[in-house]
Amino acid sequence: MVILQLKDGNETVFKQVYDLTHKKFYRYFLKRNATHDTARDLTQQTFIRLWQYRQT
């Protein structure tokens, strides 16, 4: 199960999640904010927080 592996700190699974969802998050934020820099920063923050709070 991907969630359990992510909670255990599996970096390979995190990379897979990143690869599968990065563009979707970026497009979502770009539609909401209209600047590439803001969308890029929000996308990055999303994945940083996912990793920081992976155990909860």
PDB file of N, CA, C and O in Angstrom, residues 14-45:
ATOM      1  N   PHE A  14       7.724   8.189  -2.508  1.00  0.00           N
ATOM      2  CA  PHE A  14       7.520   9.640  -2.562  1.00  0.00           C
ATOM      3  C   PHE A  14       7.808  10.158  -3.965  1.00  0.00           C
ATOM      4  O   PHE A  14       7.054  10.952  -4.514  1.00  0.00           O
ATOM      5  N   LYS A  15       8.900   9.700  -4.554  1.00  0.00           N
ATOM      6  CA  LYS A  15       9.256  10.113  -5.924  1.00  0.00           C
ATOM      7  C   LYS A  15       8.182   9.697  -6.915  1.00  0.00           C
ATOM      8  O   LYS A  15       7.830  10.458  -7.823  1.00  0.00           O
ATOM      9  N   GLN A  16       7.619   8.501  -6.742  1.00  0.00           N
ATOM     10  CA  GLN A  16       6.550   8.034  -7.631  1.00  0.00           C
ATOM     11  C   GLN A  16       5.316   8.916  -7.496  1.00  0.00           C
ATOM     12  O   GLN A  16       4.706   9.295  -8.496  1.00  0.00           O
ATOM     13  N   VAL A  17       4.946   9.252  -6.265  1.00  0.00           N
ATOM     14  CA  VAL A  17       3.807  10.135  -6.024  1.00  0.00           C
ATOM     15  C   VAL A  17       4.077  11.500  -6.651  1.00  0.00           C
ATOM     16  O   VAL A  17       3.209  12.078  -7.308  1.00  0.00           O
ATOM     17  N   TYR A  18       5.281  11.993  -6.469  1.00  0.00           N
ATOM     18  CA  TYR A  18       5.673  13.270  -7.057  1.00  0.00           C
ATOM     19  C   TYR A  18       5.526  13.233  -8.580  1.00  0.00           C
ATOM     20  O   TYR A  18       4.921  14.116  -9.182  1.00  0.00           O
ATOM     21  N   ASP A  19       6.089  12.208  -9.197  1.00  0.00           N
ATOM     22  CA  ASP A  19       6.050  12.091 -10.654  1.00  0.00           C
ATOM     23  C   ASP A  19       4.621  11.997 -11.191  1.00  0.00           C
ATOM     24  O   ASP A  19       4.314  12.543 -12.250  1.00  0.00           O
ATOM     25  N   LEU A  20       3.755  11.328 -10.446  1.00  0.00           N
ATOM     26  CA  LEU A  20       2.367  11.147 -10.888  1.00  0.00           C
ATOM     27  C   LEU A  20       1.493  12.381 -10.693  1.00  0.00           C
ATOM     28  O   LEU A  20       0.531  12.583 -11.425  1.00  0.00           O
ATOM     29  N   THR A  21       1.822  13.201  -9.713  1.00  0.00           N
ATOM     30  CA  THR A  21       0.906  14.287  -9.356  1.00  0.00           C
ATOM     31  C   THR A  21       1.451  15.702  -9.519  1.00  0.00           C
ATOM     32  O   THR A  21       0.684  16.658  -9.447  1.00  0.00           O
ATOM     33  N   HIS A  22       2.732  15.835  -9.755  1.00  0.00           N
ATOM     34  CA  HIS A  22       3.342  17.163  -9.827  1.00  0.00           C
ATOM     35  C   HIS A  22       2.655  18.070 -10.848  1.00  0.00           C
ATOM     36  O   HIS A  22       2.278  19.204 -10.540  1.00  0.00           O
ATOM     37  N   LYS A  23       2.483  17.599 -12.053  1.00  0.00           N
ATOM     38  CA  LYS A  23       1.875  18.426 -13.106  1.00  0.00           C
ATOM     39  C   LYS A  23       0.433  18.800 -12.771  1.00  0.00           C
ATOM     40  O   LYS A  23      -0.005  19.911 -13.066  1.00  0.00           O
ATOM     41  N   LYS A  24      -0.281  17.886 -12.150  1.00  0.00           N
ATOM     42  CA  LYS A  24      -1.670  18.168 -11.780  1.00  0.00           C
ATOM     43  C   LYS A  24      -1.751  19.292 -10.744  1.00  0.00           C
ATOM     44  O   LYS A  24      -2.575  20.198 -10.856  1.00  0.00           O
ATOM     45  N   PHE A  25      -0.897  19.218  -9.732  1.00  0.00           N
ATOM     46  CA  PHE A  25      -0.871  20.280  -8.723  1.00  0.00           C
ATOM     47  C   PHE A  25      -0.463  21.609  -9.346  1.00  0.00           C
ATOM     48  O   PHE A  25      -1.052  22.645  -9.074  1.00  0.00           O
ATOM     49  N   TYR A  26       0.563  21.566 -10.181  1.00  0.00           N
ATOM     50  CA  TYR A  26       1.047  22.794 -10.820  1.00  0.00           C
ATOM     51  C   TYR A  26      -0.066  23.448 -11.642  1.00  0.00           C
ATOM     52  O   TYR A  26      -0.303  24.652 -11.524  1.00  0.00           O
ATOM     53  N   ARG A  27      -0.747  22.674 -12.458  1.00  0.00           N
ATOM     54  CA  ARG A  27      -1.843  23.228 -13.272  1.00  0.00           C
ATOM     55  C   ARG A  27      -2.962  23.782 -12.399  1.00  0.00           C
ATOM     56  O   ARG A  27      -3.539  24.829 -12.705  1.00  0.00           O
ATOM     57  N   TYR A  28      -3.284  23.081 -11.334  1.00  0.00           N
ATOM     58  CA  TYR A  28      -4.321  23.544 -10.414  1.00  0.00           C
ATOM     59  C   TYR A  28      -3.948  24.914  -9.838  1.00  0.00           C
ATOM     60  O   TYR A  28      -4.752  25.849  -9.861  1.00  0.00           O
ATOM     61  N   PHE A  29      -2.739  25.027  -9.330  1.00  0.00           N
ATOM     62  CA  PHE A  29      -2.303  26.297  -8.745  1.00  0.00           C
ATOM     63  C   PHE A  29      -2.166  27.388  -9.808  1.00  0.00           C
ATOM     64  O   PHE A  29      -2.463  28.553  -9.543  1.00  0.00           O
ATOM     65  N   LEU A  30      -1.737  27.033 -10.994  1.00  0.00           N
ATOM     66  CA  LEU A  30      -1.599  28.013 -12.065  1.00  0.00           C
ATOM     67  C   LEU A  30      -2.963  28.592 -12.444  1.00  0.00           C
ATOM     68  O   LEU A  30      -3.093  29.797 -12.639  1.00  0.00           O
ATOM     69  N   LYS A  31      -3.979  27.763 -12.506  1.00  0.00           N
ATOM     70  CA  LYS A  31      -5.329  28.248 -12.812  1.00  0.00           C
ATOM     71  C   LYS A  31      -5.835  29.191 -11.730  1.00  0.00           C
ATOM     72  O   LYS A  31      -6.564  30.132 -12.012  1.00  0.00           O
ATOM     73  N   ARG A  32      -5.462  28.947 -10.498  1.00  0.00           N
ATOM     74  CA  ARG A  32      -5.947  29.750  -9.376  1.00  0.00           C
ATOM     75  C   ARG A  32      -5.160  31.047  -9.173  1.00  0.00           C
ATOM     76  O   ARG A  32      -5.667  31.998  -8.612  1.00  0.00           O
ATOM     77  N   ASN A  33      -3.889  31.077  -9.618  1.00  0.00           N
ATOM     78  CA  ASN A  33      -3.027  32.214  -9.292  1.00  0.00           C
ATOM     79  C   ASN A  33      -2.489  32.983 -10.494  1.00  0.00           C
ATOM     80  O   ASN A  33      -2.020  34.088 -10.330  1.00  0.00           O
ATOM     81  N   ALA A  34      -2.509  32.389 -11.649  1.00  0.00           N
ATOM     82  CA  ALA A  34      -2.140  33.037 -12.903  1.00  0.00           C
ATOM     83  C   ALA A  34      -0.662  33.391 -13.061  1.00  0.00           C
ATOM     84  O   ALA A  34      -0.290  33.968 -14.061  1.00  0.00           O
ATOM     85  N   THR A  35       0.191  33.099 -12.104  1.00  0.00           N
ATOM     86  CA  THR A  35       1.621  33.311 -12.316  1.00  0.00           C
ATOM     87  C   THR A  35       2.361  31.991 -12.155  1.00  0.00           C
ATOM     88  O   THR A  35       2.047  31.187 -11.274  1.00  0.00           O
ATOM     89  N   HIS A  36       3.332  31.797 -13.019  1.00  0.00           N
ATOM     90  CA  HIS A  36       4.096  30.547 -12.993  1.00  0.00           C
ATOM     91  C   HIS A  36       4.927  30.424 -11.710  1.00  0.00           C
ATOM     92  O   HIS A  36       5.032  29.337 -11.150  1.00  0.00           O
ATOM     93  N   ASP A  37       5.485  31.532 -11.267  1.00  0.00           N
ATOM     94  CA  ASP A  37       6.308  31.492 -10.054  1.00  0.00           C
ATOM     95  C   ASP A  37       5.494  31.087  -8.831  1.00  0.00           C
ATOM     96  O   ASP A  37       5.931  30.254  -8.030  1.00  0.00           O
ATOM     97  N   THR A  38       4.323  31.657  -8.696  1.00  0.00           N
ATOM     98  CA  THR A  38       3.469  31.320  -7.554  1.00  0.00           C
ATOM     99  C   THR A  38       3.022  29.867  -7.627  1.00  0.00           C
ATOM    100  O   THR A  38       3.053  29.152  -6.616  1.00  0.00           O
ATOM    101  N   ALA A  39       2.617  29.421  -8.802  1.00  0.00           N
ATOM    102  CA  ALA A  39       2.194  28.027  -8.968  1.00  0.00           C
ATOM    103  C   ALA A  39       3.337  27.070  -8.658  1.00  0.00           C
ATOM    104  O   ALA A  39       3.143  26.053  -7.989  1.00  0.00           O
ATOM    105  N   ARG A  40       4.537  27.406  -9.110  1.00  0.00           N
ATOM    106  CA  ARG A  40       5.702  26.569  -8.839  1.00  0.00           C
ATOM    107  C   ARG A  40       6.000  26.509  -7.339  1.00  0.00           C
ATOM    108  O   ARG A  40       6.246  25.438  -6.781  1.00  0.00           O
ATOM    109  N   ASP A  41       5.941  27.662  -6.682  1.00  0.00           N
ATOM    110  CA  ASP A  41       6.209  27.710  -5.243  1.00  0.00           C
ATOM    111  C   ASP A  41       5.167  26.937  -4.440  1.00  0.00           C
ATOM    112  O   ASP A  41       5.503  26.212  -3.505  1.00  0.00           O
ATOM    113  N   LEU A  42       3.906  27.090  -4.802  1.00  0.00           N
ATOM    114  CA  LEU A  42       2.838  26.366  -4.091  1.00  0.00           C
ATOM    115  C   LEU A  42       2.954  24.869  -4.307  1.00  0.00           C
ATOM    116  O   LEU A  42       2.721  24.075  -3.381  1.00  0.00           O
ATOM    117  N   THR A  43       3.308  24.469  -5.504  1.00  0.00           N
ATOM    118  CA  THR A  43       3.500  23.045  -5.789  1.00  0.00           C
ATOM    119  C   THR A  43       4.647  22.494  -4.954  1.00  0.00           C
ATOM    120  O   THR A  43       4.534  21.425  -4.344  1.00  0.00           O
ATOM    121  N   GLN A  44       5.738  23.240  -4.899  1.00  0.00           N
ATOM    122  CA  GLN A  44       6.880  22.809  -4.099  1.00  0.00           C
ATOM    123  C   GLN A  44       6.495  22.697  -2.623  1.00  0.00           C
ATOM    124  O   GLN A  44       6.846  21.720  -1.960  1.00  0.00           O
ATOM    125  N   GLN A  45       5.773  23.682  -2.112  1.00  0.00           N
ATOM    126  CA  GLN A  45       5.347  23.652  -0.714  1.00  0.00           C
ATOM    127  C   GLN A  45       4.434  22.454  -0.432  1.00  0.00           C
ATOM    128  O   GLN A  45       4.481  21.868   0.654  1.00  0.00           O
TER     129      GLN A  45
END
